[in-house]
Amino acid sequence: MRNIKLTICYLGTNYHGFQVQNNGITVCEAMQNAIERIFGKRYDIKGCSRTDAGVHANRYCLNFFAATEMPLWGIKKALNAVLPDDIAVQCAEDVPEDFHARYSCKGKRYLYKIWNCDYKNPFLQGLAYHYFRTIDLVQAQAVCDIFVGTHDFAAFCGGKNTQEDTIRTITACGMRRSGNLVEFYVEGDGFLYNMVRILVGTVIAVCENRLNLQDIPRIMKLGVRRVECKTMPAWGLYLDEVFYE
């Protein structure tokens, strides 16, 4: 049995997240279907993260054990031939037996894309959030700087969060602009349910003067979600990179 790691990318628009669910098709199910067509067996897949419905991925890692002698280039080519057009295998690798896409992961980077303009962009529908007020990047960066470090992010996660330990370490966070496209980026050792989308919502709240910069440390210390820190729509969020040793 070989432990095979796949690096994939996908548009999440048509999927109810990665993890298999009863209420709709997921990326995991689409991958399992493709793998079963190629290998004749329905192998168990381990994913690196449970992305929400509508969230995209520039790079997503998964692994599965398979009894096959097919070369890696052949696995990549065969899977890409049968996968839906909104999912692609970028790389196939043999990894050690103890590799696990989730538990071997040391960190992730997420992006949130915002079309920051007074008119909509039809070419980014479903791919970026449209926000018509000009974002002050200096003000936004001041908020992002507060997030960097090891903190309790209980106040910045959704109500469906099931993780008791809400302390996470953020190693990089900021906002950058390229024309009318603004990207929020954040890297860390792990993220809570809806955490990234709520962090973006918090930045927007400060830029709109609905929150003061000084409010953020107090919110973090109290661990209580504020209504101003809204959860941004899923379609602007991308899992951008997954880090392993």
Coordinates of C-alpha atoms in Angstrom, one line a residue:
M1 CA 0.0 0.0 0.0
R2 CA 1.4 3.4 -1.0
N3 CA 0.6 6.6 0.9
I4 CA -0.2 9.1 -1.9
K5 CA -0.4 12.8 -1.3
L6 CA -2.3 15.0 -3.8
T7 CA -2.1 18.7 -4.0
I8 CA -5.3 20.1 -5.6
C9 CA -7.0 23.4 -6.3
Y10 CA -10.7 24.0 -6.7
L11 CA -13.5 26.5 -7.0
G12 CA -15.8 26.0 -4.1
T13 CA -18.9 27.6 -5.6
N14 CA -20.7 24.3 -6.4
Y15 CA -19.6 22.4 -3.3
H16 CA -20.8 22.2 0.4
G17 CA -17.2 22.5 1.6
F18 CA -14.6 19.7 1.5
Q19 CA -15.8 17.2 4.1
V20 CA -18.5 14.7 3.0
Q21 CA -22.0 15.8 4.1
N22 CA -25.5 14.5 3.6
N23 CA -27.0 17.8 2.4
G24 CA -25.0 18.2 -0.9
I25 CA -22.0 17.2 -2.9
T26 CA -18.5 18.1 -1.5
V27 CA -15.0 18.3 -2.8
C28 CA -14.1 15.1 -0.9
E29 CA -16.9 13.2 -2.5
A30 CA -15.9 14.4 -6.0
M31 CA -12.3 13.3 -5.3
Q32 CA -13.5 9.9 -4.0
N33 CA -15.6 9.4 -7.0
A34 CA -12.6 10.2 -9.3
I35 CA -10.2 8.0 -7.4
E36 CA -12.7 5.1 -7.5
R37 CA -13.0 5.4 -11.2
I38 CA -9.2 5.2 -11.6
F39 CA -8.4 2.5 -9.1
G40 CA -11.6 0.6 -8.9
K41 CA -11.9 1.0 -5.1
R42 CA -13.3 3.7 -2.9
Y43 CA -10.4 4.7 -0.7
D44 CA -10.7 6.8 2.4
I45 CA -9.3 10.3 1.9
K46 CA -7.7 12.5 4.6
G47 CA -8.0 16.2 3.9
C48 CA -5.9 19.0 5.4
S49 CA -8.8 21.2 6.4
R50 CA -12.6 21.4 6.5
T51 CA -13.3 24.3 4.2
D52 CA -16.8 25.8 4.4
A53 CA -19.4 25.8 1.6
G54 CA -18.4 28.1 -1.2
V55 CA -14.8 28.6 -0.1
H56 CA -12.1 28.1 -2.7
A57 CA -8.6 26.6 -2.6
N58 CA -5.4 27.6 -4.5
R59 CA -3.6 24.7 -2.8
Y60 CA -5.2 21.9 -0.8
C61 CA -3.5 18.7 0.3
L62 CA -5.0 15.3 0.9
N63 CA -3.7 11.8 1.2
F64 CA -4.9 8.2 0.8
F65 CA -3.5 4.7 0.8
A66 CA -3.8 2.7 -2.4
A67 CA -2.5 -0.6 -3.7
T68 CA -1.2 0.4 -7.1
E69 CA 1.9 0.5 -9.2
M70 CA 0.7 3.4 -11.4
P71 CA 3.4 6.1 -11.7
L72 CA 2.7 9.4 -10.1
W73 CA 2.5 11.3 -13.4
G74 CA -0.1 8.7 -14.5
I75 CA -2.2 9.2 -11.4
K76 CA -2.2 13.0 -11.9
K77 CA -3.1 12.7 -15.6
A78 CA -5.8 10.1 -15.0
L79 CA -7.5 12.0 -12.1
N80 CA -7.5 15.3 -14.1
A81 CA -9.2 13.5 -17.0
V82 CA -12.2 12.4 -14.9
L83 CA -12.5 15.2 -12.3
P84 CA -15.0 18.0 -12.7
D85 CA -13.7 21.1 -14.4
D86 CA -13.7 23.1 -11.2
I87 CA -11.2 20.7 -9.4
A88 CA -7.6 20.0 -10.6
V89 CA -4.7 17.9 -9.3
Q90 CA -1.6 19.9 -9.3
C91 CA 0.9 17.4 -7.9
A92 CA 1.0 13.7 -6.9
E93 CA 3.6 12.4 -4.4
D94 CA 4.6 9.3 -2.5
V95 CA 4.9 10.2 1.2
P96 CA 5.9 8.3 4.3
E97 CA 3.4 5.9 5.9
D98 CA 2.9 8.2 8.9
F99 CA 2.1 11.2 6.8
H100 CA -1.4 12.6 7.4
A101 CA -2.7 15.6 5.4
R102 CA -4.3 17.2 8.5
Y103 CA -2.2 16.1 11.5
S104 CA 1.2 16.5 9.7
C105 CA 0.2 20.1 8.7
K106 CA 2.2 22.8 10.5
G107 CA 0.3 25.8 9.3
K108 CA -1.9 27.4 6.6
R109 CA -2.2 30.6 4.7
Y110 CA -5.6 32.1 3.8
L111 CA -6.5 34.9 1.4
Y112 CA -9.7 36.9 1.3
K113 CA -10.2 38.8 -1.9
I114 CA -12.2 42.1 -2.0
W115 CA -13.1 44.0 -5.2
N116 CA -12.8 47.5 -3.7
C117 CA -14.5 49.7 -6.3
D118 CA -17.7 51.7 -6.8
Y119 CA -18.8 49.4 -9.6
K120 CA -19.1 45.6 -9.7
N121 CA -16.7 43.4 -11.6
P122 CA -18.6 40.7 -13.6
F123 CA -15.4 38.7 -14.0
L124 CA -15.0 38.3 -10.2
Q125 CA -18.6 37.3 -9.4
G126 CA -18.4 34.5 -6.9
L127 CA -14.6 35.0 -6.7
A128 CA -14.3 38.2 -4.6
Y129 CA -16.4 40.2 -2.2
H130 CA -17.6 43.5 -3.7
Y131 CA -17.0 46.4 -1.3
F132 CA -17.6 49.9 -2.6
R133 CA -16.1 52.1 0.1
T134 CA -12.4 52.7 -0.2
I135 CA -10.4 50.7 2.3
D136 CA -7.7 52.6 4.1
L137 CA -4.8 50.2 4.1
V138 CA -2.9 52.0 6.8
Q139 CA -6.0 51.7 9.2
A140 CA -6.6 48.1 8.1
Q141 CA -2.9 47.1 8.7
A142 CA -3.1 48.5 12.2
V143 CA -5.9 46.1 12.9
C144 CA -4.1 43.2 11.3
D145 CA -1.0 43.9 13.4
I146 CA -3.1 43.2 16.6
F147 CA -3.9 39.8 15.4
V148 CA -0.3 38.7 15.0
G149 CA 1.0 36.6 17.9
T150 CA -0.4 33.9 20.2
H151 CA -3.9 34.9 21.3
D152 CA -7.2 33.4 22.4
F153 CA -9.4 33.9 19.4
A154 CA -12.7 32.8 21.1
A155 CA -14.3 36.2 20.2
F156 CA -13.4 35.7 16.5
C157 CA -15.0 32.3 15.7
G158 CA -18.5 31.2 14.6
G159 CA -21.1 29.7 16.8
K160 CA -20.6 26.2 15.4
N161 CA -17.0 26.0 16.5
T162 CA -16.4 22.7 18.2
Q163 CA -12.8 23.2 19.3
E164 CA -12.4 23.8 23.0
D165 CA -8.9 25.2 22.7
T166 CA -9.3 28.6 21.0
I167 CA -5.7 29.7 21.3
R168 CA -4.0 30.1 18.0
T169 CA -0.7 31.6 16.8
I170 CA -0.8 34.0 13.8
T171 CA 2.6 34.6 12.2
A172 CA 1.6 37.0 9.5
C173 CA -1.4 39.2 8.7
G174 CA -2.0 42.1 6.5
M175 CA -3.8 43.8 3.6
R176 CA -2.4 44.7 0.2
R177 CA -3.8 46.4 -2.9
S178 CA -3.4 45.8 -6.6
G179 CA -5.5 48.4 -8.4
N180 CA -9.1 47.8 -7.2
L181 CA -8.4 44.3 -5.8
V182 CA -7.6 44.2 -2.1
E183 CA -6.3 41.0 -0.5
F184 CA -6.4 40.2 3.2
Y185 CA -3.8 37.5 4.0
V186 CA -3.2 35.6 7.2
E187 CA -0.8 32.7 8.2
G188 CA -1.0 30.7 11.3
D189 CA -0.7 27.3 13.0
G190 CA -4.5 26.8 12.8
F191 CA -7.8 28.5 12.5
L192 CA -11.2 28.2 14.2
Y193 CA -14.6 27.9 12.5
N194 CA -15.2 31.0 10.4
M195 CA -12.2 32.7 12.0
V196 CA -10.7 34.2 8.9
R197 CA -14.0 35.6 7.6
I198 CA -14.6 37.2 11.0
L199 CA -11.2 38.7 11.2
V200 CA -11.9 40.4 7.8
G201 CA -15.2 41.5 9.1
T202 CA -13.5 43.1 12.1
V203 CA -11.1 45.0 9.9
I204 CA -14.0 46.3 7.8
A205 CA -15.8 47.3 11.0
V206 CA -12.8 49.4 12.1
C207 CA -12.5 51.0 8.6
E208 CA -16.2 52.0 8.8
N209 CA -15.6 53.4 12.3
R210 CA -18.1 51.0 13.9
L211 CA -15.3 49.8 16.1
N212 CA -12.3 51.6 17.4
L213 CA -8.8 50.2 17.1
Q214 CA -8.6 50.1 20.9
D215 CA -11.7 47.9 21.0
I216 CA -9.9 44.9 19.5
P217 CA -7.6 44.0 22.4
R218 CA -10.5 44.3 24.8
I219 CA -12.7 42.1 22.6
M220 CA -9.9 39.6 22.5
K221 CA -9.4 39.6 26.2
L222 CA -13.1 39.2 27.0
G223 CA -13.6 36.4 24.5
V224 CA -17.0 37.6 23.5
R225 CA -18.1 38.1 19.9
R226 CA -19.2 41.6 19.0
V227 CA -22.0 42.1 16.5
E228 CA -19.8 44.5 14.5
C229 CA -17.4 41.7 13.8
K230 CA -19.6 40.1 11.1
T231 CA -18.8 37.0 9.2
M232 CA -17.9 37.9 5.6
P233 CA -19.4 35.9 2.7
A234 CA -17.6 32.6 1.8
W235 CA -17.0 33.3 -1.8
G236 CA -14.1 35.7 -1.1
L237 CA -12.1 33.2 0.9
Y238 CA -9.3 31.0 -0.5
L239 CA -7.1 28.4 1.3
D240 CA -3.8 29.6 -0.3
E241 CA -1.1 27.4 1.0
V242 CA -0.6 24.5 3.4
F243 CA 2.8 24.2 5.2
Y244 CA 4.6 20.9 6.1
E245 CA 8.1 20.3 7.4

